[in-house]
Coordinates of C-alpha atoms in Angstrom, one line a residue:
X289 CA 0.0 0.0 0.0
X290 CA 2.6 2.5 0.9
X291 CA 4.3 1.9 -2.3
X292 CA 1.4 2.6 -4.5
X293 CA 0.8 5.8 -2.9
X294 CA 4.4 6.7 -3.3
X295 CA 3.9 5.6 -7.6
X296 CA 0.4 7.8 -7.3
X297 CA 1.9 11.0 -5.6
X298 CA 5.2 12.7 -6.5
X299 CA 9.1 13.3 -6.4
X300 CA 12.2 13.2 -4.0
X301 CA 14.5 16.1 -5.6
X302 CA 17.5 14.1 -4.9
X303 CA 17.2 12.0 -7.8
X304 CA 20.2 13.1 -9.3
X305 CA 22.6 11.7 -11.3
X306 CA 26.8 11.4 -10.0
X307 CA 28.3 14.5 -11.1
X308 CA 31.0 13.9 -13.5
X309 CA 34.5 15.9 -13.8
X310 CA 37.0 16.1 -16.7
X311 CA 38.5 13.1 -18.1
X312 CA 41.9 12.7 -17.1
X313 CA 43.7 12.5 -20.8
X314 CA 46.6 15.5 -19.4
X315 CA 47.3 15.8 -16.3
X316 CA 47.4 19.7 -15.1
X317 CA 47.4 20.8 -11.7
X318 CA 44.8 23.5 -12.4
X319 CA 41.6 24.0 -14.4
X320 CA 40.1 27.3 -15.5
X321 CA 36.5 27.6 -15.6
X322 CA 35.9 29.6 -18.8
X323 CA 32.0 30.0 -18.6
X324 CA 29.0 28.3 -16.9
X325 CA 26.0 27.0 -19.3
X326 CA 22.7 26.4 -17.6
X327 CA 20.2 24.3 -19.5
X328 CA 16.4 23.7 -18.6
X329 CA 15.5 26.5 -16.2
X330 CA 12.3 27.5 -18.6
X331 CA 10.7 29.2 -15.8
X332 CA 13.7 29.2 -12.6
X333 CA 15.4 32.5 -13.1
X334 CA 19.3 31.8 -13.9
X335 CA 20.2 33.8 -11.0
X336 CA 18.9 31.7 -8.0
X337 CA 20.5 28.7 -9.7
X338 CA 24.2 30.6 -9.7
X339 CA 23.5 31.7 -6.4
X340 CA 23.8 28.3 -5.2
X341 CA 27.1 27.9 -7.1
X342 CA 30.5 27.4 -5.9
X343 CA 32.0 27.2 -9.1
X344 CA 31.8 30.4 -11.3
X345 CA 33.2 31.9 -14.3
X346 CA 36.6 32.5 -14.0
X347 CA 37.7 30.7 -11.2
X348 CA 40.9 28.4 -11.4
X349 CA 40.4 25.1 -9.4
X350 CA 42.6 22.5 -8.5
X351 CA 42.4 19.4 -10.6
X352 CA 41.8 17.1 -7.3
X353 CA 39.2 19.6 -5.9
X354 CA 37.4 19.6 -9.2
X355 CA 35.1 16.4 -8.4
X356 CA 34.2 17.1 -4.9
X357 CA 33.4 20.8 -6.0
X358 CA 30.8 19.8 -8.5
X359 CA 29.3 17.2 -6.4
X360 CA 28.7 19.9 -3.8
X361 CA 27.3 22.3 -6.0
X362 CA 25.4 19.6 -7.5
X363 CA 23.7 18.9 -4.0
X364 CA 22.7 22.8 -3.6
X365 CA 21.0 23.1 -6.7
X366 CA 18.9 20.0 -5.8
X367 CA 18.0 21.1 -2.2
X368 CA 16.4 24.2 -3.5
X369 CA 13.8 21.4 -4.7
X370 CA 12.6 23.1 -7.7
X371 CA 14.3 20.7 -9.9
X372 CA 13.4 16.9 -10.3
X373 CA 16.6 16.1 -11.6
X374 CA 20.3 18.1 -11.4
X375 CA 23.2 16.9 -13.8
X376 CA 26.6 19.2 -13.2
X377 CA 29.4 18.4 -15.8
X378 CA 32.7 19.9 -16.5
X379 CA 34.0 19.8 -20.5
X380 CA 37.0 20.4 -21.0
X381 CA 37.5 22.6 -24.1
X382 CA 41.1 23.7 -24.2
X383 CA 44.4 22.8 -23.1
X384 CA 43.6 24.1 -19.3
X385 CA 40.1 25.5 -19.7
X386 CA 36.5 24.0 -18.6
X387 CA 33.1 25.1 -19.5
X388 CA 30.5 24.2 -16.8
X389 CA 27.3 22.4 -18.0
X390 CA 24.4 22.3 -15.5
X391 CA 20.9 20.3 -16.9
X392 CA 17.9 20.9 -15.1
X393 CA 14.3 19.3 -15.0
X394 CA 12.1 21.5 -13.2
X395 CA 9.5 20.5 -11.0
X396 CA 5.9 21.0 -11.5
X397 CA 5.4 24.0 -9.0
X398 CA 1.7 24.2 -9.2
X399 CA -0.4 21.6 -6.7
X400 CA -4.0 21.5 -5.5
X401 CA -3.9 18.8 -2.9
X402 CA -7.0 16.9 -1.7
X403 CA -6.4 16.1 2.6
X404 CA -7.4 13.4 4.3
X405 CA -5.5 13.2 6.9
X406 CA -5.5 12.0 10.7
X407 CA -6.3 14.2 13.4
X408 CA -3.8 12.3 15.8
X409 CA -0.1 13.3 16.5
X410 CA 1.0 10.2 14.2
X411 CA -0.6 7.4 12.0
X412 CA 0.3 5.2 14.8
X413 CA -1.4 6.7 17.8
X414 CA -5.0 6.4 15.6
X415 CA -4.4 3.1 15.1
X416 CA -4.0 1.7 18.3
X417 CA -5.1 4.6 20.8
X418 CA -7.8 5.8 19.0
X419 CA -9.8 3.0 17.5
X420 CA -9.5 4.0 13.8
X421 CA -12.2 6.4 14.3
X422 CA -12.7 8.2 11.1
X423 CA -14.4 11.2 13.1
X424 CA -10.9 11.9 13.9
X425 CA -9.8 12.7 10.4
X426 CA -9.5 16.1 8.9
X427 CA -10.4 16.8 4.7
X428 CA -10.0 19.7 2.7
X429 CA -7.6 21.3 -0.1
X430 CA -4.3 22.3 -0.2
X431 CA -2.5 24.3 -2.7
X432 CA 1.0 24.7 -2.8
X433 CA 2.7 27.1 -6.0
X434 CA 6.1 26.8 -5.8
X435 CA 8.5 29.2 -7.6
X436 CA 6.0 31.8 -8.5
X437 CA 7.7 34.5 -10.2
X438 CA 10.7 32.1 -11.1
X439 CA 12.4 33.9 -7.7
X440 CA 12.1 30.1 -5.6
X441 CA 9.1 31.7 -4.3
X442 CA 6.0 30.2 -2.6
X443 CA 2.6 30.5 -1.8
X444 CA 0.8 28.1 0.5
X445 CA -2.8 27.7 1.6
X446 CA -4.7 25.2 3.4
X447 CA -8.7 25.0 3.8
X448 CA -9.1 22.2 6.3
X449 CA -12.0 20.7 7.8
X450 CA -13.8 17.9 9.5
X451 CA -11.9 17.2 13.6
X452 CA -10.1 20.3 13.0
X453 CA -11.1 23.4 10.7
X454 CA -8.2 25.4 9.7
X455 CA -7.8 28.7 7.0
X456 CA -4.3 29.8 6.7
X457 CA -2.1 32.0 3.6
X458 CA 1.7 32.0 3.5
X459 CA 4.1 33.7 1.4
X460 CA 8.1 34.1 1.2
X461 CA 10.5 35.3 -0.8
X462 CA 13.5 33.7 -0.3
X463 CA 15.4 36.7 -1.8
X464 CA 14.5 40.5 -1.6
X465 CA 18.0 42.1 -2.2
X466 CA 20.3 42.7 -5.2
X467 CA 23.1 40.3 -3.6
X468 CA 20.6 37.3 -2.5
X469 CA 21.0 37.1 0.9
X470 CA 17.9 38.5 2.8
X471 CA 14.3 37.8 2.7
X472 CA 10.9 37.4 3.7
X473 CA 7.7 35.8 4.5
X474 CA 4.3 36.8 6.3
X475 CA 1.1 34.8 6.7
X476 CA -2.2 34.6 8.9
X477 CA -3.7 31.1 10.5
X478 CA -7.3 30.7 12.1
X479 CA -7.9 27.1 13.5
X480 CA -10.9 25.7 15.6
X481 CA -11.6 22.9 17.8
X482 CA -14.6 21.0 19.0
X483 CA -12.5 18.1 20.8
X484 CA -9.5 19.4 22.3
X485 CA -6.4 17.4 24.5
X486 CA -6.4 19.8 27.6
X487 CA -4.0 17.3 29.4
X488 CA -1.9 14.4 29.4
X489 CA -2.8 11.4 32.2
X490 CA 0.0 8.0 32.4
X491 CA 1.9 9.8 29.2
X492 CA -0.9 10.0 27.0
X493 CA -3.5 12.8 25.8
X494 CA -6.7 12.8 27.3
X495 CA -9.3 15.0 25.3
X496 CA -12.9 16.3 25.9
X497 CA -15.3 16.7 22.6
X498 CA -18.2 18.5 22.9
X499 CA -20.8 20.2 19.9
X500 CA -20.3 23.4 20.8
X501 CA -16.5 25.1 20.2
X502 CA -13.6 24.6 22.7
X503 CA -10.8 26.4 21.4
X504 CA -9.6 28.3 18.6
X505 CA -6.5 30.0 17.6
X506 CA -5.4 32.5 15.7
X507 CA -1.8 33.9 14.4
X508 CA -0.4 36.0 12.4
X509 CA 3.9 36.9 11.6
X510 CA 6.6 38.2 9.7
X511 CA 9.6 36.1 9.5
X512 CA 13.0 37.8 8.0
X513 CA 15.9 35.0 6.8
X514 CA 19.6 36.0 6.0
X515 CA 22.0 33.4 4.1
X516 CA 25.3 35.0 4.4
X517 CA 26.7 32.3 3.2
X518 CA 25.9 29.1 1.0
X519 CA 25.3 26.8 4.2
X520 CA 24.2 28.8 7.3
X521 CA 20.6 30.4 7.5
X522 CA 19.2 32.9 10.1
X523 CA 15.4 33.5 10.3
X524 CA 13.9 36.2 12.6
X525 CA 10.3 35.6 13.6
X526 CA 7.9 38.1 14.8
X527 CA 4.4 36.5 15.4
X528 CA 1.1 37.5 16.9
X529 CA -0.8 35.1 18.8
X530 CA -4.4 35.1 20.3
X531 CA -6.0 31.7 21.8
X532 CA -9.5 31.0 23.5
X533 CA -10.7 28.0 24.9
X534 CA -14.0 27.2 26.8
X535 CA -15.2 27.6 30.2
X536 CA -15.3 23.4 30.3
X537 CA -11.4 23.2 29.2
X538 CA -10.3 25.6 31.7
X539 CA -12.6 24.0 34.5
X540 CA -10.7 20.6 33.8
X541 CA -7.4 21.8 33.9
X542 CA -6.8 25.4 35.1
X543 CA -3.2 25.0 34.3
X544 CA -4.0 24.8 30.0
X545 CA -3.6 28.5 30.1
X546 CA -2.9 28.6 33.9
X547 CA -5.0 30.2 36.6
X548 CA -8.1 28.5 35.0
X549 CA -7.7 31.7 32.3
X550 CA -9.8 30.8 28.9
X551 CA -7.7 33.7 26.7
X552 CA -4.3 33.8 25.4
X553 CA -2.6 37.1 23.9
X554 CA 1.1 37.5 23.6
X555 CA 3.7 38.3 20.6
X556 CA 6.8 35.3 20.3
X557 CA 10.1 36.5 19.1
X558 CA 11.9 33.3 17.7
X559 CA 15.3 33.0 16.6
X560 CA 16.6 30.2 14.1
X561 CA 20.3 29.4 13.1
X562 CA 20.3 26.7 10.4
X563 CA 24.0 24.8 9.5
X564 CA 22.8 22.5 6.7
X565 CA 25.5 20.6 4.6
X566 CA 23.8 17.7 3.8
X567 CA 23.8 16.2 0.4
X568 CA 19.9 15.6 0.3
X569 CA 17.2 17.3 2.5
X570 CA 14.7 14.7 2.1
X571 CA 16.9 11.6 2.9
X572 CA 20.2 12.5 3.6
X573 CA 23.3 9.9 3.7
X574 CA 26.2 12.3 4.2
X575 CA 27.2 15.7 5.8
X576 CA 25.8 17.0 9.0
X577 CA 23.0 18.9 9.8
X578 CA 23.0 21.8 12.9
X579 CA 20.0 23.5 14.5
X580 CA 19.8 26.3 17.3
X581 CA 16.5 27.7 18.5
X582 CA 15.6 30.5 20.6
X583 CA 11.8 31.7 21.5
X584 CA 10.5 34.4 23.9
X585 CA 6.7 34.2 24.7
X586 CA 5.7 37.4 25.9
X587 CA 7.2 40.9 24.7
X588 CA 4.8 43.1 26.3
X589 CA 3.8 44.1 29.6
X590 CA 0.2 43.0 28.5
X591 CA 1.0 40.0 27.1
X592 CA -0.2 37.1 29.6
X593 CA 2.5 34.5 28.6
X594 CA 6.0 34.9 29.9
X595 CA 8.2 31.9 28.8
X596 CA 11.5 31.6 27.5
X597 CA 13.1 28.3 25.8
X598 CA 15.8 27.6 24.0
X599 CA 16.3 23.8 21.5
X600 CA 19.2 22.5 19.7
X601 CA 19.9 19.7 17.7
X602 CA 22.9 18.4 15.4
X603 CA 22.8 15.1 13.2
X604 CA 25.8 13.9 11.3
X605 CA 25.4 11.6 8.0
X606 CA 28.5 9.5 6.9
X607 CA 29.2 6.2 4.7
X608 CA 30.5 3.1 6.4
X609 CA 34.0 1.8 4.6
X610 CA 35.2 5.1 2.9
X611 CA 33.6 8.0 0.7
X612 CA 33.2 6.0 -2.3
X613 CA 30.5 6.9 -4.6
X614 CA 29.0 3.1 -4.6
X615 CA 28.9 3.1 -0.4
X616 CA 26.2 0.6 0.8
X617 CA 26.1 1.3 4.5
X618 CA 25.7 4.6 6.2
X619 CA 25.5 5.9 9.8
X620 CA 23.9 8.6 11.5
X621 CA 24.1 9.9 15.2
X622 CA 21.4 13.1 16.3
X623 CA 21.9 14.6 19.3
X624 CA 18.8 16.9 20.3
X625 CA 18.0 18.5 23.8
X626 CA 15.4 21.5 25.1
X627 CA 15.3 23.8 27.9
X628 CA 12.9 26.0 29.3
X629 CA 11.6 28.7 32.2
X630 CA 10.0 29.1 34.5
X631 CA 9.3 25.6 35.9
X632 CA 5.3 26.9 35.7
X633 CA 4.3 26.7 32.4
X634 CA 0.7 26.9 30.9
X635 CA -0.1 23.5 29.4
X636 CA -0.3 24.2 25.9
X637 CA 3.0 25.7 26.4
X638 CA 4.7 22.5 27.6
X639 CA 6.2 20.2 25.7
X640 CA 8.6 17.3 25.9
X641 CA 9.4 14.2 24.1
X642 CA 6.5 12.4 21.5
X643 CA 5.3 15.5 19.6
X644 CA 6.8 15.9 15.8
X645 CA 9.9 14.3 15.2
X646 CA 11.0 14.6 18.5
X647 CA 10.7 11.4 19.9
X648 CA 12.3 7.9 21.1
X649 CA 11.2 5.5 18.9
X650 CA 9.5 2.5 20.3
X651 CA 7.5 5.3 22.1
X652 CA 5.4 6.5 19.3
X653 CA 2.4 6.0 21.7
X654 CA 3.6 8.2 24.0
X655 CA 3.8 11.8 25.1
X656 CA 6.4 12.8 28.1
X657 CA 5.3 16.3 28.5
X658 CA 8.2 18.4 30.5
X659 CA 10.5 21.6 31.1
X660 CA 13.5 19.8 29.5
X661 CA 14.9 17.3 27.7
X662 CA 17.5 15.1 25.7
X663 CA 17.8 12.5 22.8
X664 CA 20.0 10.3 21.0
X665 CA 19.3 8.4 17.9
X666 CA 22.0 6.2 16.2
X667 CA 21.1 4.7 13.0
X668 CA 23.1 1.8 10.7
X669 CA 21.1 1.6 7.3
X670 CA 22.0 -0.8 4.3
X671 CA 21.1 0.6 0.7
X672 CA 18.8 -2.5 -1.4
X673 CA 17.9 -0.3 -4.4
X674 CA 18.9 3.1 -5.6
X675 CA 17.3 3.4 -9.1
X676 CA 16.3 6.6 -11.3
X677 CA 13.4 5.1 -14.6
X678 CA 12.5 6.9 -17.0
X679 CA 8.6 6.6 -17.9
X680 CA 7.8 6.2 -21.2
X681 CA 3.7 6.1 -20.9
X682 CA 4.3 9.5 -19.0
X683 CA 3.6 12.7 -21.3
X684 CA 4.5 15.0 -19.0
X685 CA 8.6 15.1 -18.1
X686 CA 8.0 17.2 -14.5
X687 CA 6.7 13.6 -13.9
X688 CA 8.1 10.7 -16.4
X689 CA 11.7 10.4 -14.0
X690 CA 10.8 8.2 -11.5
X691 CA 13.7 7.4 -8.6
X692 CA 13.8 5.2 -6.3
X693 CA 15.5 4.3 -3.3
X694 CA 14.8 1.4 -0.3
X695 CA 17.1 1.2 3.1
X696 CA 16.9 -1.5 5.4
X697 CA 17.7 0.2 9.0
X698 CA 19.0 -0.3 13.0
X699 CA 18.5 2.0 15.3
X700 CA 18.8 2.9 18.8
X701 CA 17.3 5.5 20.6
X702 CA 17.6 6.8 24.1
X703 CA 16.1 9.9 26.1
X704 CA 15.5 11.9 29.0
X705 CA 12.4 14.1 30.5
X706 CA 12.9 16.4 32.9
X707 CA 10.0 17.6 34.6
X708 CA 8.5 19.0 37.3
X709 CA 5.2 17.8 36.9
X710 CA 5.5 14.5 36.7
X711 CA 3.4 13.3 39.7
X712 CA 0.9 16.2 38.9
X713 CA 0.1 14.3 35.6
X714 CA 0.6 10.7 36.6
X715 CA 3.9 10.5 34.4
X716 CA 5.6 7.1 34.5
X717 CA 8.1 8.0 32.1
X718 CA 9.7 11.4 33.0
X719 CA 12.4 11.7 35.2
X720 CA 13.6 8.0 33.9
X721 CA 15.7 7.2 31.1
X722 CA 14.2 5.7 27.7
X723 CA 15.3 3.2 25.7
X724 CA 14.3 1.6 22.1
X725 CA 15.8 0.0 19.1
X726 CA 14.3 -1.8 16.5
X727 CA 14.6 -2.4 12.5
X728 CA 13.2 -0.3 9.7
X729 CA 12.6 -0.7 6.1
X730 CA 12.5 3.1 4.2
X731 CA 11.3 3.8 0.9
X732 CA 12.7 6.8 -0.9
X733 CA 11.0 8.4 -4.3
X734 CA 10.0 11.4 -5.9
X735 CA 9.0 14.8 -4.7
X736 CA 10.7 14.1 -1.3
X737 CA 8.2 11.1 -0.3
X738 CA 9.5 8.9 2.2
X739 CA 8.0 6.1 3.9
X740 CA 9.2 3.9 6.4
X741 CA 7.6 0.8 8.3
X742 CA 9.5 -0.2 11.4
X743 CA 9.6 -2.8 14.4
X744 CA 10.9 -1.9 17.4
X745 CA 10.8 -2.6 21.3
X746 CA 11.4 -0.1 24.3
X747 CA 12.9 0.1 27.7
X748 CA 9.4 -1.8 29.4
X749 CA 9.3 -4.6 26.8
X750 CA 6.8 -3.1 24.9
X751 CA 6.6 -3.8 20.8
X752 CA 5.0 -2.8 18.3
X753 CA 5.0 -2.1 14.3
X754 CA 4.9 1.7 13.5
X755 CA 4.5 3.6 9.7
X756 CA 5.7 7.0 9.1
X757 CA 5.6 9.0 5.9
X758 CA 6.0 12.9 4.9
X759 CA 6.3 14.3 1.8
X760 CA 7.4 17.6 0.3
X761 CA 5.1 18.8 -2.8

């Protein structure tokens, strides 16, 4: 099943082919790099394709740096993810001069996206917590229009409805000066509720439905980026934020918004400083990957949330037995950790380990909610298939390339919740070290879909067979 809806939907942009240097007829120590040629951009202005360039006109390279050059530059043009497929070749067409050839597939950048999807944090908790209940789901439309104006720019909308009904508009701009290196975004989200989670009980959510409306939210920001330089990215956000709940939510828990408070106003000022060298951002297998986060809840004097926390993560990618192109095994070690203040938080405001990606797997059921916290996940993965086929039957070339990739996977995970509230919840598993490893079979294919099925056990014996998948259309 999850491989027909990876064939029905669409494409991981690190489908690329091995990029290829001069042959090595002469040897010099140099090459000059007499002009660059891009072909295939039809709507992808030229200039956010050279800004992701090393290599320029002009430059002289050493011979032995050539290769790895051009495979890096290679990488950059494919994370942008406007392009299905990214081919970067030197010719050589003089004694000690090189032309640069980069050939491009773009993307289709235009999607209007049916949703069905589950209400639940994860696939797994509906499917064994929440007895497959199809109230739980949420439908709609999405639309996603990539690379607008040919700038790499984006709009995104979603109309949701059903367990959760949802109306939000965002735009960036990943560019707004002459030299590339600053831009911007802005958008607006309203979102209601009639069943809400207003705590957690025994590390898991316990929610309240009723007709009538229990919460909604509403948001609205600015965010400002700065690439300085071809790996590191700073974003600067700015947001508005305005949340109600019901009498009946803050009667249960007076601590959702604390002080049994049913309104929320405050403005967040959230800090973000990306390192990202990894060779794909969909399913990387080499370079590393580093992640700092700062937030401040509450700027004004009448703002009625005060918090400050600040996350971190790095991940490192690397092939087992060498850097050779044909590498089977790879590794990966993340290392992720969260602190906040005061110990008194409101509710919604306090999270720990089972929400997003931040969790120890073999606890996919669970949520540890707390001030702080750590994980580790190791990760030793053995390539099956890595295939790119071309489509014959397919009119349409943004979709007639067709990669794919399968991993089998180990992994070990451990983590820690620190948290004051632990007995005030009934937690079991914060303040106690968590443990779980398992296997993992992960399917890789176009437009950044990945899928994974996995088995795995934790520290109190428990198994069970989890799916993930996310996509990036």
């Amino acid at each position: 099943m999850l491989l027909s809806l990876l064939f029905w939907t669409l494409s991981l942009a690190d489908s690329t082919a091995k990029p290829s240097a001069v042959a090595d007829t002469v040897q010099r120590d140099y090459w000059v790099v007499r002009s660059v040629h891009i072909h295939g951009n039809h709507r992808t202005r030229e200039r956010i394709i050279l800004r992701e360039l090393e290599v320029k006109a002009g430059d002289t390279i050493q011979r032995p740096q050539l290769t790895e050059k051009l495979a890096w530059d290679q990488r950059k043009v494919t994370n942008t993810n406007l392009f299905i497929t990214v081919d970067v070749t030197a010719k050589e067409v003089s004694a000690n001069e090189i032309d640069i050839e980069i050939n491009l597939k773009e993307r289709w950048y235009v999607f209007v996206i049916p949703i069905f999807d589950l209400a639940d944090r994860n696939f797994n908790e509906w499917w064994y917590e929440r007895g497959r209940s199809f109230r739980r789901t949420i439908y709609g439309a999405r639309l996603n229009y990539k690379n607008v104006t040919g700038n790499a720019d984006k709009i995104n909308a979603i109309f949701e409805f059903g367990f959760t009904r949802r109306t939000q508009v965002v735009y960036s701009l990943p560019y707004i000066d002459k030299a590339q290196k600053t831009g911007i975004s802005f958008g607006a989200s309203y979102q209601t509720n009639k069943e809400v989670a207003y705590r957690s009980a025994f590390d898991k959510l316990v929610y309240f439905r009723s007709e009538d409306l229990m919460r909604d939210r509403f948001f609205t920001n600015v965010i400002l980026t700065r690439r300085n330089q071809f790996y590191n990215f700073h974003r600067l956000e700015l947001r508005l934020v305005r949340n109600a709940i019901a009498d009946t939510v803050a009667k249960l828990n007076p601590d959702y918004f604390l002080n049994g408070q049913t309104r929320q106003r405050y403005f967040l000022l959230s800090y973000l400083f990306t390192h990202d060298r990894r060779d794909a951002v969909a399913y990387p297998l080499r370079g590393h990957y580093l992640n700092l986060t700062a937030n401040q809840y509450g700027l004004l004097p009448s703002d009625n949330v005060r918090l400050f926390e600040v996350m971190a993560s790095y991940t490192r990618y690397w092939p087992l037995g060498g850097a050779s192109p044909g590498a089977k095994f790879y590794a990966s070690n993340s290392v992720r950790g969260k602190l906040s203040w005061p110990e008194r938080q409101p509710y919604t405001n306090l999270r720990g380990l089972g929400y997003l990606s931040d969790f120890v797997r073999g606890y996919e059921l669970y949520v540890i909610d707390g001030q702080r916290y750590g994980l580790v996940r190791n990760t030793l993965k053995y390539q099956l298939l890595n295939v790119r086929k071309h489509i014959r039957w397919m009119p349409m070339k943004q979709f007639n390339t067709l990669p794919l990739a399968l991993y089998v996977s180990l992994f070990g995970d451990m983590g820690y919740v620190n948290s004051t509230l632990a007995q005030e919840y009934n937690s079991r598993l914060a303040n106690s070290w968590l443990y779980g490893g398992g296997v993992a079979l992960d399917v890789a294919t176009f437009y950044n879909i990945v899928g994974r099925i996995s088995y795995s056990v934790n520290r109190q014996g428990q198994t069970g067979v989890f799916f993930n998948f996310t996509y990036d259309l």
